[in-house]
Amino acid sequence: MLNLFSLRGLPWSGADGQEKVQLTAAELESLRSQLADIEEREAHLKAQLEHIDEILRSARLSGYLYIRSRWTALPGEPAPIDDIDVDDWLPRFVVLHGQCIFFYLCSTDLSPQDSTLLSDVVEVGPLPNFIREDEGTQYSFYILTRQGLRYECSHVSEVQVDTWLSALRTDCKLGSDVEVPNGS
């Protein structure tokens, strides 16, 4: 157990083939404090892991997708520049849970980086496939919110993209390629 701690400089004494460490009361108290801190940190990490596990077990759908976001042009603004050659896709762990879509940096994060209510989603649909260097064909789709934020999502698996599209269309109560008017 003493190998877990950095005990360089502590006086060792050996008698009859047994090695013993001599500690002052302050050093002993310091080790006890470090051990208590480690145990507290372990308990905290276990609680976080159980929380993540509970969310993932109850999520309708979750997995890694490449994501990028775009804002739609406001009335009077010029159309967005065609940025198909811009590779700004970032891997994100996406969770469809309850009435919300959560975007995490990675699957072990406790707090999402972003989220969108399903009630704010006005349109979902496929995007053209494209080829990423070293990864092959990427199948993609988009999620458009009533605020004008468009999440573009991609994955190497066409089945995964079709599953996301189907789940979002069902949960957002959208038809297969139907655009829902903003109706504000």
Rosetta silent file (secondary structure, phi, psi, omega in degrees, C-alpha in Angstrom):
SEQUENCE: MLNLFSLRGLPWSGADGQEKVQLTAAELESLRSQLADIEEREAHLKAQLEHIDEILRSARLSGYLYIRSRWTALPGEPAPIDDIDVDDWLPRFVVLHGQCIFFYLCSTDLSPQDSTLLSDVVEVGPLPNFIREDEGTQYSFYILTRQGLRYECSHVSEVQVDTWLSALRTDCKLGSDVEVPNGS
SCORE:     score description
SCORE:     0.000 S_00000001
   1 L     0.000  -31.749 -179.452    0.000    0.000    0.000 S_00000001
   2 H   -67.258  -20.156  177.607    2.894    2.326    0.662 S_00000001
   3 H   -68.836  -17.630  179.036    3.875    2.045   -2.995 S_00000001
   4 H   -70.489  -23.711 -177.004    0.754    4.060   -3.839 S_00000001
   5 L  -106.667  155.610  175.590    2.264    7.131   -2.254 S_00000001
   6 L   -87.094  102.198 -174.095    5.462    8.908   -3.060 S_00000001
   7 L  -109.094   28.421  178.485    7.444    8.186    0.080 S_00000001
   8 L   -64.684  140.411  178.064   10.889    9.295   -1.019 S_00000001
   9 L    88.549   -5.444  177.032   12.863   10.760    1.783 S_00000001
  10 L   -81.073  139.403 -177.840   11.019    8.866    4.508 S_00000001
  11 L   -72.481  127.071  177.349   13.372    7.098    6.903 S_00000001
  12 E  -107.831  142.997  173.348   13.391    3.310    6.498 S_00000001
  13 E  -135.960  143.025 -179.122   14.847    0.955    9.057 S_00000001
  14 E  -119.192  136.389  178.140   15.317   -2.760    8.790 S_00000001
  15 E  -143.344  125.232  179.839   15.434   -5.271   11.604 S_00000001
  16 L    55.622   40.895  175.771   15.495   -9.035   11.194 S_00000001
  17 L    79.028   -1.601  178.314   14.700   -8.815    7.461 S_00000001
  18 E  -103.172  135.008  178.632   11.605   -6.687    8.003 S_00000001
  19 E  -100.352  135.753 -179.936   11.460   -3.184    6.611 S_00000001
  20 E  -130.085  150.259  176.592    9.621   -0.533    8.539 S_00000001
  21 E  -105.672  136.364  177.082    8.857    3.074    7.843 S_00000001
  22 L  -106.218  121.558 -178.184    9.222    5.637   10.541 S_00000001
  23 L  -120.351  145.353  171.740    6.757    8.499   10.248 S_00000001
  24 L   -80.549  166.899  178.693    6.247   11.570   12.286 S_00000001
  25 H   -60.393  -38.080 -179.757    2.738   12.359   13.470 S_00000001
  26 H   -66.382  -42.010  178.567    2.489   15.117   10.847 S_00000001
  27 H   -65.341  -40.835  178.291    3.526   12.744    8.023 S_00000001
  28 H   -63.136  -44.105  178.898    1.049   10.125    9.222 S_00000001
  29 H   -64.296  -38.157  177.509   -1.737   12.703    9.352 S_00000001
  30 H   -63.029  -43.389  177.603   -0.795   13.898    5.869 S_00000001
  31 H   -64.312  -41.366  177.721   -1.026   10.328    4.512 S_00000001
  32 H   -62.237  -41.503  179.197   -4.379    9.809    6.208 S_00000001
  33 H   -64.212  -43.167  178.003   -5.640   13.054    4.698 S_00000001
  34 H   -62.532  -42.230  178.835   -4.429   12.030    1.225 S_00000001
  35 H   -63.667  -42.145  177.899   -6.099    8.638    1.600 S_00000001
  36 H   -63.240  -40.411  177.759   -9.377   10.278    2.677 S_00000001
  37 H   -63.387  -41.658  178.861   -9.185   12.628   -0.334 S_00000001
  38 H   -64.297  -43.285  178.955   -8.606    9.678   -2.670 S_00000001
  39 H   -64.449  -39.511  178.170  -11.552    7.775   -1.195 S_00000001
  40 H   -64.908  -43.535  178.647  -13.781   10.852   -1.505 S_00000001
  41 H   -62.932  -41.298  178.006  -12.722   11.342   -5.138 S_00000001
  42 H   -61.665  -43.703  179.228  -13.397    7.660   -5.870 S_00000001
  43 H   -63.963  -39.663  178.801  -16.902    7.932   -4.371 S_00000001
  44 H   -64.845  -44.693  179.471  -17.571   11.081   -6.409 S_00000001
  45 H   -65.009  -38.092  176.707  -16.410    9.425   -9.653 S_00000001
  46 H   -63.680  -40.839  177.805  -18.547    6.344   -8.947 S_00000001
  47 H   -63.716  -41.030  177.109  -21.592    8.592   -8.413 S_00000001
  48 H   -62.614  -44.452  179.672  -20.871   10.381  -11.708 S_00000001
  49 H   -62.288  -42.515  177.556  -20.538    7.069  -13.520 S_00000001
  50 H   -63.314  -38.278  178.060  -23.836    5.815  -12.083 S_00000001
  51 H   -63.456  -47.496  178.827  -25.518    9.069  -13.173 S_00000001
  52 H   -61.855  -43.350  179.828  -24.187    8.734  -16.730 S_00000001
  53 H   -60.122  -41.879  179.780  -25.179    5.075  -16.803 S_00000001
  54 H   -64.394  -42.512  178.774  -28.739    5.930  -15.719 S_00000001
  55 H   -63.005  -45.598 -177.612  -29.084    8.604  -18.417 S_00000001
  56 H   -67.862  -34.379  178.656  -27.779    6.305  -21.141 S_00000001
  57 H   -67.305  -33.443 -177.489  -30.006    3.416  -20.067 S_00000001
  58 H   -94.751   -4.421  179.923  -33.112    5.606  -20.258 S_00000001
  59 L   -71.137  144.506  177.277  -32.098    7.475  -23.439 S_00000001
  60 L   -71.281  -38.138 -177.682  -34.059    6.718  -26.575 S_00000001
  61 E  -157.123  142.402  177.063  -30.942    6.949  -28.718 S_00000001
  62 E  -154.848  154.310  176.912  -27.307    7.879  -28.148 S_00000001
  63 E   162.923  169.923  178.706  -24.012    7.689  -29.955 S_00000001
  64 E   -81.854  133.553  173.642  -21.145    9.575  -31.496 S_00000001
  65 E  -134.351  151.809  168.428  -21.903   11.711  -34.534 S_00000001
  66 E   -82.309  134.500 -174.356  -19.834   14.294  -36.357 S_00000001
  67 E  -129.649  143.669  163.506  -21.571   17.638  -35.848 S_00000001
  68 E  -144.409  155.248 -177.919  -21.329   21.136  -37.226 S_00000001
  69 E  -123.524  148.488 -179.657  -23.789   23.980  -36.828 S_00000001
  70 E  -139.099  147.492  173.260  -24.932   26.707  -39.182 S_00000001
  71 E  -100.100  138.716  175.732  -27.331   29.623  -38.817 S_00000001
  72 L   -73.776  153.462 -179.078  -29.894   30.213  -41.559 S_00000001
  73 L   -69.048  138.626  175.939  -29.782   33.595  -43.257 S_00000001
  74 L   -77.460  158.533  177.737  -32.052   36.262  -41.824 S_00000001
  75 L   -55.331  131.151 -179.096  -34.472   38.082  -44.145 S_00000001
  76 L    92.252  -15.012  178.161  -32.492   40.526  -46.281 S_00000001
  77 L   -83.641  151.620  175.247  -29.168   38.762  -45.715 S_00000001
  78 L   -67.738  156.086  178.313  -27.324   37.168  -48.602 S_00000001
  79 L   -61.588  147.540  179.120  -27.510   33.384  -48.858 S_00000001
  80 L   -60.358  148.157  177.507  -24.794   31.563  -46.916 S_00000001
  81 L   -67.643  139.391  177.636  -21.604   30.784  -48.787 S_00000001
  82 L   -67.066  113.140 -175.872  -21.416   27.190  -49.990 S_00000001
  83 L  -113.100   33.851 -177.043  -19.035   25.681  -47.455 S_00000001
  84 L   -63.017  -27.124 -179.290  -19.129   22.078  -48.569 S_00000001
  85 L   -86.543   -4.984  179.706  -15.322   22.026  -48.774 S_00000001
  86 L   -83.591  121.551 -179.847  -14.899   23.316  -45.208 S_00000001
  87 L   -99.262   83.664  178.685  -14.101   20.438  -42.871 S_00000001
  88 L  -116.677   28.838  178.263  -15.308   21.751  -39.537 S_00000001
  89 L   -76.779  131.121  179.732  -17.062   18.573  -38.423 S_00000001
  90 E  -121.144  137.517  178.392  -16.416   17.763  -34.758 S_00000001
  91 E   -71.008  132.404  178.055  -17.137   14.457  -33.022 S_00000001
  92 E  -138.573  148.608  174.826  -19.833   14.821  -30.358 S_00000001
  93 E   -92.235  118.317 -173.753  -21.722   12.359  -28.216 S_00000001
  94 E  -110.379  134.087 -178.191  -25.410   12.969  -28.933 S_00000001
  95 E  -127.743  124.876  172.549  -28.216   11.772  -26.660 S_00000001
  96 E   -97.476  106.058 -173.500  -31.937   11.789  -27.467 S_00000001
  97 E  -136.905  122.794 -179.779  -33.489   11.734  -24.002 S_00000001
  98 L    61.600 -127.851 -179.162  -37.023   12.728  -23.065 S_00000001
  99 L  -103.157   30.956 -174.531  -37.996   15.915  -24.888 S_00000001
 100 E  -146.325  152.099  170.949  -34.456   17.044  -25.593 S_00000001
 101 E  -109.923  124.949 -179.158  -31.386   16.390  -27.729 S_00000001
 102 E  -110.410  137.831  178.306  -28.144   16.768  -25.765 S_00000001
 103 E  -115.287  114.338 -179.795  -24.732   17.352  -27.344 S_00000001
 104 E  -108.593  152.297  174.825  -21.748   16.284  -25.196 S_00000001
 105 L   -66.102  -41.018  175.583  -18.050   16.656  -25.985 S_00000001
 106 L  -149.381  168.345 -171.806  -17.586   13.001  -25.026 S_00000001
 107 L   -68.086  -16.155 -178.805  -19.654   10.195  -23.550 S_00000001
 108 L   -98.616    1.347  177.542  -18.259   10.618  -20.035 S_00000001
 109 L   -69.084  145.568  179.075  -19.103   14.317  -19.688 S_00000001
 110 L   -89.151  -31.412 -178.186  -21.645   15.176  -17.009 S_00000001
 111 L  -115.893  134.306  179.101  -22.922   18.390  -18.531 S_00000001
 112 L   -70.394  152.043  175.864  -23.897   18.788  -22.169 S_00000001
 113 L   -76.387  -32.003 -177.908  -22.147   21.367  -24.296 S_00000001
 114 E  -155.567  162.350  175.682  -25.455   22.205  -25.989 S_00000001
 115 E  -154.510  158.180  178.226  -29.056   21.041  -26.089 S_00000001
 116 E  -141.397  132.675  175.103  -32.202   21.535  -28.139 S_00000001
 117 E   -73.112  141.078  178.033  -35.808   20.915  -27.180 S_00000001
 118 H   -62.513  -30.616  179.380  -37.656   18.607  -29.565 S_00000001
 119 H   -67.450  -17.893  177.270  -40.503   21.139  -29.612 S_00000001
 120 H   -88.212  -10.526 -179.308  -38.059   23.635  -31.214 S_00000001
 121 E   -79.196  122.525 -178.851  -37.201   21.264  -34.064 S_00000001
 122 E  -107.281  -16.512 -177.840  -39.108   22.289  -37.203 S_00000001
 123 E  -160.565  139.544  169.851  -37.418   20.114  -39.804 S_00000001
 124 E  -134.716  148.502  179.608  -35.137   17.096  -40.122 S_00000001
 125 E  -174.250  169.966 -179.337  -33.915   15.534  -43.308 S_00000001
 126 E   -76.578  155.356  171.864  -31.077   13.900  -45.193 S_00000001
 127 E  -119.219  161.540  177.708  -28.072   15.740  -46.593 S_00000001
 128 E   -61.482  145.172  175.631  -25.883   14.623  -49.486 S_00000001
 129 E   -69.459  155.563  176.248  -23.254   12.027  -48.654 S_00000001
 130 E  -146.306  166.948 -177.690  -19.634   13.121  -48.743 S_00000001
 131 E  -111.190  126.944  174.563  -16.225   11.501  -48.421 S_00000001
 132 E  -101.064  141.023  178.860  -13.894   12.260  -45.520 S_00000001
 133 L   -58.081  132.740  177.510  -10.226   11.571  -45.876 S_00000001
 134 L    68.347    1.981 -179.686   -9.272    8.245  -44.195 S_00000001
 135 L  -125.726   -9.001  178.197  -12.887    7.553  -43.148 S_00000001
 136 E    79.372 -156.098 -176.353  -14.702    6.889  -46.390 S_00000001
 137 E   -69.983  133.531  174.452  -18.285    7.854  -47.125 S_00000001
 138 E  -109.359  128.189  175.217  -20.130    9.890  -44.509 S_00000001
 139 E   -95.803  139.468 -171.850  -23.917    9.745  -44.462 S_00000001
 140 E  -139.853  161.476  176.865  -25.485   12.897  -43.118 S_00000001
 141 E  -150.197  171.073 -179.973  -28.669   14.620  -42.014 S_00000001
 142 E  -130.887  157.815  174.591  -29.706   17.947  -40.527 S_00000001
 143 E  -128.109  119.378 -179.123  -31.838   19.200  -37.663 S_00000001
 144 E  -108.576  129.347  179.240  -33.325   22.690  -38.093 S_00000001
 145 E   -99.962  161.899 -179.234  -34.663   24.605  -35.086 S_00000001
 146 L   -66.443  -17.649  176.690  -37.256   27.378  -35.081 S_00000001
 147 L   -81.008   -6.221  179.275  -34.496   29.786  -34.018 S_00000001
 148 L    95.332    5.114  177.642  -32.719   29.153  -37.321 S_00000001
 149 E   -85.064  127.987 -178.760  -29.931   26.961  -35.951 S_00000001
 150 E  -115.607  115.752  173.811  -29.162   24.052  -38.215 S_00000001
 151 E   -91.015  125.144  174.164  -27.238   21.103  -36.817 S_00000001
 152 E  -104.902  127.938 -173.488  -25.611   19.039  -39.536 S_00000001
 153 E  -124.237  143.036  177.991  -24.811   15.500  -38.386 S_00000001
 154 E  -143.573  159.240  179.565  -22.861   12.724  -40.080 S_00000001
 155 E  -157.172  156.879  179.662  -21.738    9.171  -39.455 S_00000001
 156 L   -75.494  -16.718 -177.663  -19.985    6.403  -41.406 S_00000001
 157 L  -101.182  119.816  176.822  -22.995    4.109  -40.957 S_00000001
 158 H   -64.531  -35.244  178.287  -26.023    4.703  -43.166 S_00000001
 159 H   -63.268  -42.601  178.690  -28.086    2.580  -40.762 S_00000001
 160 H   -61.038  -44.654  178.957  -27.095    4.848  -37.852 S_00000001
 161 H   -64.183  -44.020  178.516  -28.147    7.968  -39.792 S_00000001
 162 H   -62.212  -36.965  178.237  -31.449    6.351  -40.827 S_00000001
 163 H   -64.742  -45.326  177.773  -32.099    5.393  -37.182 S_00000001
 164 H   -61.965  -46.478  179.971  -31.508    8.976  -36.011 S_00000001
 165 H   -59.537  -46.404 -179.551  -33.715   10.392  -38.780 S_00000001
 166 H   -62.371  -45.896 -179.683  -36.525    7.974  -37.998 S_00000001
 167 H   -63.765  -43.173 -179.756  -36.353    8.598  -34.236 S_00000001
 168 H   -66.760  -41.802  178.339  -36.273   12.384  -34.658 S_00000001
 169 H   -62.223  -39.920  179.148  -39.155   12.390  -37.134 S_00000001
 170 H   -69.011  -50.627 -175.634  -41.214   10.263  -34.763 S_00000001
 171 H   -70.302  -29.483  178.280  -40.358   12.163  -31.577 S_00000001
 172 L   -91.318   -0.201 -179.535  -40.712   15.593  -33.211 S_00000001
 173 L    56.801   47.146  177.549  -43.907   14.418  -34.922 S_00000001
 174 L  -108.642  148.269  175.458  -42.558   15.254  -38.368 S_00000001
 175 L   -74.575 -176.720 -174.065  -43.381   13.429  -41.599 S_00000001
 176 L   -65.174  -44.713  175.956  -40.676   11.814  -43.688 S_00000001
 177 L  -134.534   33.913 -175.648  -39.703   14.953  -45.647 S_00000001
 178 L   -93.269  133.519  174.882  -42.293   17.375  -44.334 S_00000001
 179 L   -96.036  130.252  178.961  -41.341   20.859  -43.192 S_00000001
 180 L   -90.516  126.221  178.583  -43.380   22.136  -40.302 S_00000001
 181 L   -63.326  152.228 -178.179  -44.258   25.848  -40.569 S_00000001
 182 L   -62.767  -33.746  173.063  -42.967   28.019  -37.733 S_00000001
 183 L    52.110   35.164 -178.192  -46.538   28.930  -36.761 S_00000001
 184 L   -72.462    0.000    0.000  -45.468   31.603  -34.258 S_00000001
